[in-house]
Amino acid sequence: MTRPVRRLAVRSIPAAMALALAASAAAAGEPRQGGIIRYGHYQEPPCLYTGWVQAGYIQRQYADNLVARDHDGNIVPWLATSWTVSNDNLTYTFRIKPDVKFTDGTVLDANAILYNFNRWLSDDPAKANRNAKLYVAEYIRQISAPDPLTLKIELSKPYQPLLTVLATYFFGILSPTALEKGQEAICEKPIGSGPFYVDEWKRGQYVVLKRNPDYNSAPATAKHQGPAHVDGIVWKFLKDNTLRYGSLQSGESDAIYDVPAVYWAEAQKNYTIIQDITGGTPTRLQLNTARPPFDDVRVRQAFAHVSDRRKAVEVATHGSIPYNGNGSLSQSSPEHVGALHDSYPYDPAAANRLLDEAGWSARDRNGVRQKDGKPLTVRLLYAGGSLLSADATLVLQILQDQARDVGFEVVLKPIPQADWFAGKGRTVDDYEAQPAYWVASSAEILKISWRPDEGGVINANNASRFQPPELWKLIETADRTFDDAERLKLYQDAQRLIVNNAAVIGLFPLTFTIAAQPKLRDVWISSPVSEPVFHDAWFEE
């Protein structure tokens, strides 16, 4: 499918300044070489090569992929210059770009890519790429390198999103020589073939990325081929919103990530703003359908009605992030069902009626509803100060206040980032709701979020515990369907089943926003999961 993806990209600077910059650019001609980009980011990953998107943003600077995906959904060349697909959609044959090397000097050829695939799909947890396995392990029958510039992937069954997922950051190709050094070395200083290489990581402060002078493998989406224009990047971790934005105001940063909502209007007037709405799942509340009270669909639907979520998002983010009412899929994903966007509007009367019907009619002295002597309590677990920003946490607090009026006791329970990723305190009996997101290009994310438990193994990514057989049948059938119209219908039917059962409640999509000094030109955000690209960036005089 190549339907357009909704993206937001704005250059918000005064008109006079815009004209001056345009004149300056025309006079300048070719992009200027040199300079160090000082970039202020929000979250620091625990490892520079891991499945979390915060590491993926850095990885986009030092690693290349087999293929790329543009903002219109087209798969275009990167390390693979071309490819063919067999008539039965089971064999993909890629021609690999010649004369490419990793920054440690190791040759990047089909054998190096094969090495990466074998490692990703390994049964050794110290080697395996968890995200890669989740997406493709069940489909891969064999991978081979018939010659140094040919890679062949043979599937056991058709998988239409294969090329799309191969374009995502967790399929970035690393040096086999470096990978042999072990997980700690990979984490600290991963080595790819990208436009920059990791020179230093001072934990808690910054990562230094230096220009790869031999870079010759830019994707077809790049604005230029060859090495980066700048000499490097200092990727600073500035978690405090005021400090991060203040570094832009003072000129200590050339660009920053995630403009704090309170400064959004001001930033649009004074800086170059680019923003991308990331695909996959939005930040949504996953309601635990495996235990009371959310094992009753009426209670879930009531909870969806108790707060003005749209207004909460507008207030908390000052309009800098859009509302995403369809909690099953981000609004930028091509298959997103727009009609579900307005599901469960703020309606306390409907919520009260549904709760009465479900038997939660009694109340204690504090107004909390009860049933069989038990309070209507919702433990809302979230990764405090890490996965959710302060603005996002405010959305939860507004929801908490409004839910109290209808009789829900919502208990906000932040847990440390490390514990969140380790799964501590997140077993099925530890929560009634969890907010989370998972970045992806499009509806291929449904496979990750809604796979049912199998063989006694719990799918921890399905925190809603909602797993009716008909939902999985829709998703599996869609993933192996190559007719665009038929596949779209299947994915949209899956979304309707999820939303109509209130298994998740939509809040807002993940957005990637950069505010940059006007002198920093040609920073852009790549598809499919909104990684920043500094390869084409340059400074005006």
PDB file of N, CA, C and O in Angstrom, residues 423-492:
ATOM      1  N   GLY A 423       9.961  -5.207  33.181  1.00  0.00           N
ATOM      2  CA  GLY A 423       8.673  -5.843  33.427  1.00  0.00           C
ATOM      3  C   GLY A 423       8.321  -5.984  34.892  1.00  0.00           C
ATOM      4  O   GLY A 423       7.343  -6.657  35.241  1.00  0.00           O
ATOM      5  N   LYS A 424       9.081  -5.333  35.776  1.00  0.00           N
ATOM      6  CA  LYS A 424       8.817  -5.444  37.206  1.00  0.00           C
ATOM      7  C   LYS A 424       7.547  -4.683  37.572  1.00  0.00           C
ATOM      8  O   LYS A 424       7.336  -3.556  37.151  1.00  0.00           O
ATOM      9  N   GLY A 425       6.717  -5.302  38.375  1.00  0.00           N
ATOM     10  CA  GLY A 425       5.486  -4.656  38.805  1.00  0.00           C
ATOM     11  C   GLY A 425       4.462  -4.498  37.716  1.00  0.00           C
ATOM     12  O   GLY A 425       3.525  -3.702  37.855  1.00  0.00           O
ATOM     13  N   ARG A 426       4.598  -5.262  36.621  1.00  0.00           N
ATOM     14  CA  ARG A 426       3.675  -5.118  35.491  1.00  0.00           C
ATOM     15  C   ARG A 426       3.009  -6.447  35.126  1.00  0.00           C
ATOM     16  O   ARG A 426       2.563  -6.627  34.002  1.00  0.00           O
ATOM     17  N   THR A 427       2.959  -7.372  36.067  1.00  0.00           N
ATOM     18  CA  THR A 427       2.258  -8.617  35.795  1.00  0.00           C
ATOM     19  C   THR A 427       0.758  -8.350  35.727  1.00  0.00           C
ATOM     20  O   THR A 427       0.283  -7.277  36.123  1.00  0.00           O
ATOM     21  N   VAL A 428       0.010  -9.318  35.249  1.00  0.00           N
ATOM     22  CA  VAL A 428      -1.403  -9.114  34.963  1.00  0.00           C
ATOM     23  C   VAL A 428      -2.203  -8.700  36.196  1.00  0.00           C
ATOM     24  O   VAL A 428      -3.257  -8.056  36.073  1.00  0.00           O
ATOM     25  N   ASP A 429      -1.715  -9.010  37.396  1.00  0.00           N
ATOM     26  CA  ASP A 429      -2.445  -8.651  38.613  1.00  0.00           C
ATOM     27  C   ASP A 429      -1.978  -7.345  39.238  1.00  0.00           C
ATOM     28  O   ASP A 429      -2.466  -6.958  40.306  1.00  0.00           O
ATOM     29  N   ASP A 430      -1.045  -6.654  38.573  1.00  0.00           N
ATOM     30  CA  ASP A 430      -0.461  -5.452  39.166  1.00  0.00           C
ATOM     31  C   ASP A 430      -1.096  -4.148  38.704  1.00  0.00           C
ATOM     32  O   ASP A 430      -0.734  -3.086  39.193  1.00  0.00           O
ATOM     33  N   TYR A 431      -2.026  -4.222  37.776  1.00  0.00           N
ATOM     34  CA  TYR A 431      -2.545  -2.978  37.211  1.00  0.00           C
ATOM     35  C   TYR A 431      -3.940  -3.204  36.622  1.00  0.00           C
ATOM     36  O   TYR A 431      -4.343  -4.328  36.324  1.00  0.00           O
ATOM     37  N   GLU A 432      -4.648  -2.103  36.480  1.00  0.00           N
ATOM     38  CA  GLU A 432      -5.901  -2.103  35.712  1.00  0.00           C
ATOM     39  C   GLU A 432      -5.738  -1.347  34.393  1.00  0.00           C
ATOM     40  O   GLU A 432      -6.503  -1.555  33.455  1.00  0.00           O
ATOM     41  N   ALA A 433      -4.749  -0.469  34.334  1.00  0.00           N
ATOM     42  CA  ALA A 433      -4.513   0.285  33.100  1.00  0.00           C
ATOM     43  C   ALA A 433      -3.044   0.666  33.002  1.00  0.00           C
ATOM     44  O   ALA A 433      -2.378   0.890  34.020  1.00  0.00           O
ATOM     45  N   GLN A 434      -2.551   0.727  31.762  1.00  0.00           N
ATOM     46  CA  GLN A 434      -1.190   1.184  31.476  1.00  0.00           C
ATOM     47  C   GLN A 434      -1.211   2.061  30.234  1.00  0.00           C
ATOM     48  O   GLN A 434      -1.791   1.675  29.217  1.00  0.00           O
ATOM     49  N   PRO A 435      -0.569   3.232  30.259  1.00  0.00           N
ATOM     50  CA  PRO A 435      -0.392   3.989  29.020  1.00  0.00           C
ATOM     51  C   PRO A 435       0.899   3.533  28.346  1.00  0.00           C
ATOM     52  O   PRO A 435       1.895   3.252  29.018  1.00  0.00           O
ATOM     53  N   ALA A 436       0.896   3.440  27.035  1.00  0.00           N
ATOM     54  CA  ALA A 436       2.101   3.056  26.300  1.00  0.00           C
ATOM     55  C   ALA A 436       1.924   3.374  24.830  1.00  0.00           C
ATOM     56  O   ALA A 436       0.808   3.618  24.364  1.00  0.00           O
ATOM     57  N   TYR A 437       3.036   3.374  24.104  1.00  0.00           N
ATOM     58  CA  TYR A 437       3.031   3.522  22.649  1.00  0.00           C
ATOM     59  C   TYR A 437       4.016   2.515  22.080  1.00  0.00           C
ATOM     60  O   TYR A 437       4.870   1.981  22.788  1.00  0.00           O
ATOM     61  N   TRP A 438       3.903   2.240  20.782  1.00  0.00           N
ATOM     62  CA  TRP A 438       4.897   1.432  20.072  1.00  0.00           C
ATOM     63  C   TRP A 438       4.998   2.002  18.671  1.00  0.00           C
ATOM     64  O   TRP A 438       4.026   2.008  17.932  1.00  0.00           O
ATOM     65  N   VAL A 439       6.170   2.490  18.311  1.00  0.00           N
ATOM     66  CA  VAL A 439       6.325   3.133  17.015  1.00  0.00           C
ATOM     67  C   VAL A 439       6.424   2.104  15.894  1.00  0.00           C
ATOM     68  O   VAL A 439       6.969   1.020  16.062  1.00  0.00           O
ATOM     69  N   ALA A 440       5.860   2.438  14.767  1.00  0.00           N
ATOM     70  CA  ALA A 440       5.881   1.588  13.582  1.00  0.00           C
ATOM     71  C   ALA A 440       5.486   2.459  12.402  1.00  0.00           C
ATOM     72  O   ALA A 440       5.156   3.638  12.561  1.00  0.00           O
ATOM     73  N   SER A 441       5.520   1.876  11.207  1.00  0.00           N
ATOM     74  CA  SER A 441       5.127   2.637  10.023  1.00  0.00           C
ATOM     75  C   SER A 441       3.625   2.678   9.860  1.00  0.00           C
ATOM     76  O   SER A 441       3.047   3.690   9.498  1.00  0.00           O
ATOM     77  N   SER A 442       2.992   1.555  10.115  1.00  0.00           N
ATOM     78  CA  SER A 442       1.581   1.426   9.782  1.00  0.00           C
ATOM     79  C   SER A 442       0.981   0.263  10.561  1.00  0.00           C
ATOM     80  O   SER A 442       1.406  -0.029  11.682  1.00  0.00           O
ATOM     81  N   ALA A 443       0.012  -0.412   9.950  1.00  0.00           N
ATOM     82  CA  ALA A 443      -0.764  -1.419  10.682  1.00  0.00           C
ATOM     83  C   ALA A 443      -0.006  -2.702  10.969  1.00  0.00           C
ATOM     84  O   ALA A 443      -0.543  -3.596  11.625  1.00  0.00           O
ATOM     85  N   GLU A 444       1.252  -2.822  10.515  1.00  0.00           N
ATOM     86  CA  GLU A 444       2.021  -4.000  10.906  1.00  0.00           C
ATOM     87  C   GLU A 444       2.196  -4.079  12.424  1.00  0.00           C
ATOM     88  O   GLU A 444       2.494  -5.133  12.981  1.00  0.00           O
ATOM     89  N   ILE A 445       1.974  -2.950  13.109  1.00  0.00           N
ATOM     90  CA  ILE A 445       2.076  -2.921  14.566  1.00  0.00           C
ATOM     91  C   ILE A 445       1.004  -3.772  15.240  1.00  0.00           C
ATOM     92  O   ILE A 445       1.188  -4.249  16.357  1.00  0.00           O
ATOM     93  N   LEU A 446      -0.136  -3.983  14.574  1.00  0.00           N
ATOM     94  CA  LEU A 446      -1.221  -4.749  15.197  1.00  0.00           C
ATOM     95  C   LEU A 446      -0.759  -6.156  15.561  1.00  0.00           C
ATOM     96  O   LEU A 446      -1.208  -6.730  16.551  1.00  0.00           O
ATOM     97  N   LYS A 447       0.137  -6.711  14.777  1.00  0.00           N
ATOM     98  CA  LYS A 447       0.688  -8.040  15.045  1.00  0.00           C
ATOM     99  C   LYS A 447       1.403  -8.081  16.393  1.00  0.00           C
ATOM    100  O   LYS A 447       1.345  -9.076  17.126  1.00  0.00           O
ATOM    101  N   ILE A 448       2.092  -6.998  16.718  1.00  0.00           N
ATOM    102  CA  ILE A 448       2.852  -6.933  17.970  1.00  0.00           C
ATOM    103  C   ILE A 448       1.923  -6.705  19.156  1.00  0.00           C
ATOM    104  O   ILE A 448       2.029  -7.368  20.191  1.00  0.00           O
ATOM    105  N   SER A 449       0.994  -5.774  18.997  1.00  0.00           N
ATOM    106  CA  SER A 449       0.147  -5.362  20.122  1.00  0.00           C
ATOM    107  C   SER A 449      -0.940  -6.364  20.487  1.00  0.00           C
ATOM    108  O   SER A 449      -1.394  -6.392  21.640  1.00  0.00           O
ATOM    109  N   TRP A 450      -1.379  -7.181  19.530  1.00  0.00           N
ATOM    110  CA  TRP A 450      -2.568  -7.992  19.770  1.00  0.00           C
ATOM    111  C   TRP A 450      -2.367  -9.486  19.562  1.00  0.00           C
ATOM    112  O   TRP A 450      -3.332 -10.251  19.600  1.00  0.00           O
ATOM    113  N   ARG A 451      -1.127  -9.918  19.406  1.00  0.00           N
ATOM    114  CA  ARG A 451      -0.888 -11.364  19.324  1.00  0.00           C
ATOM    115  C   ARG A 451      -1.386 -12.025  20.619  1.00  0.00           C
ATOM    116  O   ARG A 451      -1.063 -11.587  21.721  1.00  0.00           O
ATOM    117  N   PRO A 452      -2.159 -13.101  20.500  1.00  0.00           N
ATOM    118  CA  PRO A 452      -2.629 -13.780  21.711  1.00  0.00           C
ATOM    119  C   PRO A 452      -1.509 -14.591  22.354  1.00  0.00           C
ATOM    120  O   PRO A 452      -0.486 -14.882  21.724  1.00  0.00           O
ATOM    121  N   ASP A 453      -1.685 -14.922  23.614  1.00  0.00           N
ATOM    122  CA  ASP A 453      -0.737 -15.802  24.299  1.00  0.00           C
ATOM    123  C   ASP A 453      -0.683 -17.139  23.572  1.00  0.00           C
ATOM    124  O   ASP A 453      -1.703 -17.637  23.064  1.00  0.00           O
ATOM    125  N   GLU A 454       0.514 -17.722  23.527  1.00  0.00           N
ATOM    126  CA  GLU A 454       0.672 -18.999  22.835  1.00  0.00           C
ATOM    127  C   GLU A 454       1.540 -19.935  23.658  1.00  0.00           C
ATOM    128  O   GLU A 454       2.605 -19.528  24.152  1.00  0.00           O
ATOM    129  N   GLY A 455       1.100 -21.173  23.792  1.00  0.00           N
ATOM    130  CA  GLY A 455       1.896 -22.183  24.480  1.00  0.00           C
ATOM    131  C   GLY A 455       2.280 -21.810  25.891  1.00  0.00           C
ATOM    132  O   GLY A 455       3.367 -22.157  26.356  1.00  0.00           O
ATOM    133  N   GLY A 456       1.399 -21.096  26.567  1.00  0.00           N
ATOM    134  CA  GLY A 456       1.683 -20.682  27.937  1.00  0.00           C
ATOM    135  C   GLY A 456       2.578 -19.459  28.052  1.00  0.00           C
ATOM    136  O   GLY A 456       2.885 -19.009  29.154  1.00  0.00           O
ATOM    137  N   VAL A 457       3.010 -18.919  26.898  1.00  0.00           N
ATOM    138  CA  VAL A 457       3.861 -17.724  26.896  1.00  0.00           C
ATOM    139  C   VAL A 457       2.986 -16.490  26.733  1.00  0.00           C
ATOM    140  O   VAL A 457       2.235 -16.366  25.756  1.00  0.00           O
ATOM    141  N   ILE A 458       3.052 -15.584  27.688  1.00  0.00           N
ATOM    142  CA  ILE A 458       2.235 -14.373  27.672  1.00  0.00           C
ATOM    143  C   ILE A 458       2.868 -13.332  26.755  1.00  0.00           C
ATOM    144  O   ILE A 458       4.077 -13.092  26.809  1.00  0.00           O
ATOM    145  N   ASN A 459       2.059 -12.737  25.901  1.00  0.00           N
ATOM    146  CA  ASN A 459       2.523 -11.620  25.086  1.00  0.00           C
ATOM    147  C   ASN A 459       2.461 -10.358  25.937  1.00  0.00           C
ATOM    148  O   ASN A 459       1.402  -9.754  26.108  1.00  0.00           O
ATOM    149  N   ALA A 460       3.616  -9.968  26.470  1.00  0.00           N
ATOM    150  CA  ALA A 460       3.666  -8.800  27.361  1.00  0.00           C
ATOM    151  C   ALA A 460       3.314  -7.511  26.643  1.00  0.00           C
ATOM    152  O   ALA A 460       2.967  -6.516  27.289  1.00  0.00           O
ATOM    153  N   ASN A 461       3.391  -7.500  25.312  1.00  0.00           N
ATOM    154  CA  ASN A 461       3.033  -6.295  24.560  1.00  0.00           C
ATOM    155  C   ASN A 461       1.531  -6.102  24.451  1.00  0.00           C
ATOM    156  O   ASN A 461       1.072  -5.034  24.063  1.00  0.00           O
ATOM    157  N   ASN A 462       0.763  -7.154  24.783  1.00  0.00           N
ATOM    158  CA  ASN A 462      -0.691  -7.056  24.794  1.00  0.00           C
ATOM    159  C   ASN A 462      -1.145  -6.828  26.228  1.00  0.00           C
ATOM    160  O   ASN A 462      -1.711  -7.696  26.881  1.00  0.00           O
ATOM    161  N   ALA A 463      -0.844  -5.629  26.724  1.00  0.00           N
ATOM    162  CA  ALA A 463      -1.159  -5.325  28.123  1.00  0.00           C
ATOM    163  C   ALA A 463      -2.653  -5.255  28.379  1.00  0.00           C
ATOM    164  O   ALA A 463      -3.097  -5.343  29.521  1.00  0.00           O
ATOM    165  N   SER A 464      -3.461  -5.131  27.332  1.00  0.00           N
ATOM    166  CA  SER A 464      -4.913  -5.131  27.499  1.00  0.00           C
ATOM    167  C   SER A 464      -5.438  -6.532  27.775  1.00  0.00           C
ATOM    168  O   SER A 464      -6.570  -6.676  28.243  1.00  0.00           O
ATOM    169  N   ARG A 465      -4.641  -7.541  27.423  1.00  0.00           N
ATOM    170  CA  ARG A 465      -5.042  -8.940  27.589  1.00  0.00           C
ATOM    171  C   ARG A 465      -6.310  -9.249  26.799  1.00  0.00           C
ATOM    172  O   ARG A 465      -7.040 -10.185  27.098  1.00  0.00           O
ATOM    173  N   PHE A 466      -6.576  -8.451  25.788  1.00  0.00           N
ATOM    174  CA  PHE A 466      -7.744  -8.640  24.918  1.00  0.00           C
ATOM    175  C   PHE A 466      -7.293  -9.486  23.738  1.00  0.00           C
ATOM    176  O   PHE A 466      -6.457  -9.067  22.957  1.00  0.00           O
ATOM    177  N   GLN A 467      -7.825 -10.705  23.604  1.00  0.00           N
ATOM    178  CA  GLN A 467      -7.324 -11.611  22.577  1.00  0.00           C
ATOM    179  C   GLN A 467      -8.401 -12.551  22.031  1.00  0.00           C
ATOM    180  O   GLN A 467      -8.238 -13.774  22.049  1.00  0.00           O
ATOM    181  N   PRO A 468      -9.497 -11.985  21.526  1.00  0.00           N
ATOM    182  CA  PRO A 468     -10.514 -12.839  20.906  1.00  0.00           C
ATOM    183  C   PRO A 468      -9.965 -13.458  19.610  1.00  0.00           C
ATOM    184  O   PRO A 468      -9.228 -12.792  18.863  1.00  0.00           O
ATOM    185  N   PRO A 469     -10.284 -14.700  19.309  1.00  0.00           N
ATOM    186  CA  PRO A 469      -9.759 -15.357  18.102  1.00  0.00           C
ATOM    187  C   PRO A 469     -10.056 -14.596  16.818  1.00  0.00           C
ATOM    188  O   PRO A 469      -9.236 -14.582  15.896  1.00  0.00           O
ATOM    189  N   GLU A 470     -11.215 -13.946  16.747  1.00  0.00           N
ATOM    190  CA  GLU A 470     -11.569 -13.251  15.504  1.00  0.00           C
ATOM    191  C   GLU A 470     -10.646 -12.065  15.226  1.00  0.00           C
ATOM    192  O   GLU A 470     -10.395 -11.718  14.074  1.00  0.00           O
ATOM    193  N   LEU A 471     -10.106 -11.445  16.288  1.00  0.00           N
ATOM    194  CA  LEU A 471      -9.179 -10.331  16.098  1.00  0.00           C
ATOM    195  C   LEU A 471      -7.872 -10.829  15.487  1.00  0.00           C
ATOM    196  O   LEU A 471      -7.365 -10.261  14.517  1.00  0.00           O
ATOM    197  N   TRP A 472      -7.329 -11.887  16.038  1.00  0.00           N
ATOM    198  CA  TRP A 472      -6.066 -12.408  15.527  1.00  0.00           C
ATOM    199  C   TRP A 472      -6.223 -12.936  14.102  1.00  0.00           C
ATOM    200  O   TRP A 472      -5.311 -12.788  13.281  1.00  0.00           O
ATOM    201  N   LYS A 473      -7.381 -13.500  13.794  1.00  0.00           N
ATOM    202  CA  LYS A 473      -7.612 -13.977  12.429  1.00  0.00           C
ATOM    203  C   LYS A 473      -7.602 -12.824  11.440  1.00  0.00           C
ATOM    204  O   LYS A 473      -7.021 -12.929  10.345  1.00  0.00           O
ATOM    205  N   LEU A 474      -8.207 -11.696  11.800  1.00  0.00           N
ATOM    206  CA  LEU A 474      -8.201 -10.514  10.934  1.00  0.00           C
ATOM    207  C   LEU A 474      -6.773 -10.026  10.687  1.00  0.00           C
ATOM    208  O   LEU A 474      -6.396  -9.719   9.549  1.00  0.00           O
ATOM    209  N   ILE A 475      -5.968  -9.962  11.753  1.00  0.00           N
ATOM    210  CA  ILE A 475      -4.608  -9.430  11.640  1.00  0.00           C
ATOM    211  C   ILE A 475      -3.720 -10.367  10.826  1.00  0.00           C
ATOM    212  O   ILE A 475      -2.996  -9.930   9.922  1.00  0.00           O
ATOM    213  N   GLU A 476      -3.776 -11.649  11.136  1.00  0.00           N
ATOM    214  CA  GLU A 476      -2.957 -12.615  10.397  1.00  0.00           C
ATOM    215  C   GLU A 476      -3.318 -12.637   8.913  1.00  0.00           C
ATOM    216  O   GLU A 476      -2.429 -12.709   8.045  1.00  0.00           O
ATOM    217  N   THR A 477      -4.600 -12.603   8.640  1.00  0.00           N
ATOM    218  CA  THR A 477      -5.034 -12.621   7.232  1.00  0.00           C
ATOM    219  C   THR A 477      -4.576 -11.360   6.515  1.00  0.00           C
ATOM    220  O   THR A 477      -4.106 -11.418   5.364  1.00  0.00           O
ATOM    221  N   ALA A 478      -4.683 -10.220   7.182  1.00  0.00           N
ATOM    222  CA  ALA A 478      -4.236  -8.958   6.573  1.00  0.00           C
ATOM    223  C   ALA A 478      -2.740  -8.990   6.273  1.00  0.00           C
ATOM    224  O   ALA A 478      -2.297  -8.546   5.208  1.00  0.00           O
ATOM    225  N   ASP A 479      -1.946  -9.520   7.196  1.00  0.00           N
ATOM    226  CA  ASP A 479      -0.495  -9.537   7.024  1.00  0.00           C
ATOM    227  C   ASP A 479      -0.042 -10.391   5.842  1.00  0.00           C
ATOM    228  O   ASP A 479       1.062 -10.189   5.320  1.00  0.00           O
ATOM    229  N   ARG A 480      -0.842 -11.339   5.430  1.00  0.00           N
ATOM    230  CA  ARG A 480      -0.440 -12.175   4.296  1.00  0.00           C
ATOM    231  C   ARG A 480      -1.233 -11.856   3.014  1.00  0.00           C
ATOM    232  O   ARG A 480      -1.155 -12.594   2.035  1.00  0.00           O
ATOM    233  N   THR A 481      -1.979 -10.738   3.044  1.00  0.00           N
ATOM    234  CA  THR A 481      -2.781 -10.328   1.890  1.00  0.00           C
ATOM    235  C   THR A 481      -2.064  -9.239   1.108  1.00  0.00           C
ATOM    236  O   THR A 481      -1.692  -8.207   1.667  1.00  0.00           O
ATOM    237  N   PHE A 482      -1.890  -9.439  -0.194  1.00  0.00           N
ATOM    238  CA  PHE A 482      -1.166  -8.480  -1.033  1.00  0.00           C
ATOM    239  C   PHE A 482      -2.098  -7.607  -1.863  1.00  0.00           C
ATOM    240  O   PHE A 482      -1.638  -6.677  -2.527  1.00  0.00           O
ATOM    241  N   ASP A 483      -3.398  -7.857  -1.830  1.00  0.00           N
ATOM    242  CA  ASP A 483      -4.353  -6.965  -2.475  1.00  0.00           C
ATOM    243  C   ASP A 483      -4.594  -5.782  -1.535  1.00  0.00           C
ATOM    244  O   ASP A 483      -5.072  -5.958  -0.409  1.00  0.00           O
ATOM    245  N   ASP A 484      -4.255  -4.577  -1.987  1.00  0.00           N
ATOM    246  CA  ASP A 484      -4.299  -3.402  -1.116  1.00  0.00           C
ATOM    247  C   ASP A 484      -5.674  -3.149  -0.517  1.00  0.00           C
ATOM    248  O   ASP A 484      -5.811  -2.878   0.683  1.00  0.00           O
ATOM    249  N   ALA A 485      -6.706  -3.202  -1.339  1.00  0.00           N
ATOM    250  CA  ALA A 485      -8.059  -2.898  -0.866  1.00  0.00           C
ATOM    251  C   ALA A 485      -8.520  -3.940   0.157  1.00  0.00           C
ATOM    252  O   ALA A 485      -9.125  -3.603   1.186  1.00  0.00           O
ATOM    253  N   GLU A 486      -8.248  -5.192  -0.126  1.00  0.00           N
ATOM    254  CA  GLU A 486      -8.665  -6.254   0.788  1.00  0.00           C
ATOM    255  C   GLU A 486      -7.908  -6.166   2.108  1.00  0.00           C
ATOM    256  O   GLU A 486      -8.479  -6.334   3.185  1.00  0.00           O
ATOM    257  N   ARG A 487      -6.599  -5.894   2.029  1.00  0.00           N
ATOM    258  CA  ARG A 487      -5.795  -5.782   3.247  1.00  0.00           C
ATOM    259  C   ARG A 487      -6.253  -4.602   4.102  1.00  0.00           C
ATOM    260  O   ARG A 487      -6.356  -4.698   5.331  1.00  0.00           O
ATOM    261  N   LEU A 488      -6.546  -3.484   3.460  1.00  0.00           N
ATOM    262  CA  LEU A 488      -7.023  -2.301   4.181  1.00  0.00           C
ATOM    263  C   LEU A 488      -8.301  -2.614   4.947  1.00  0.00           C
ATOM    264  O   LEU A 488      -8.439  -2.249   6.125  1.00  0.00           O
ATOM    265  N   LYS A 489      -9.230  -3.301   4.306  1.00  0.00           N
ATOM    266  CA  LYS A 489     -10.495  -3.641   4.970  1.00  0.00           C
ATOM    267  C   LYS A 489     -10.255  -4.513   6.194  1.00  0.00           C
ATOM    268  O   LYS A 489     -10.867  -4.313   7.254  1.00  0.00           O
ATOM    269  N   LEU A 490      -9.369  -5.482   6.083  1.00  0.00           N
ATOM    270  CA  LEU A 490      -9.085  -6.377   7.207  1.00  0.00           C
ATOM    271  C   LEU A 490      -8.473  -5.607   8.375  1.00  0.00           C
ATOM    272  O   LEU A 490      -8.880  -5.783   9.535  1.00  0.00           O
ATOM    273  N   TYR A 491      -7.502  -4.746   8.083  1.00  0.00           N
ATOM    274  CA  TYR A 491      -6.889  -3.958   9.158  1.00  0.00           C
ATOM    275  C   TYR A 491      -7.908  -3.015   9.806  1.00  0.00           C
ATOM    276  O   TYR A 491      -7.899  -2.816  11.028  1.00  0.00           O
ATOM    277  N   GLN A 492      -8.780  -2.451   9.014  1.00  0.00           N
ATOM    278  CA  GLN A 492      -9.765  -1.521   9.578  1.00  0.00           C
ATOM    279  C   GLN A 492     -10.834  -2.252  10.376  1.00  0.00           C
ATOM    280  O   GLN A 492     -11.319  -1.745  11.392  1.00  0.00           O
TER     281      GLN A 492
END
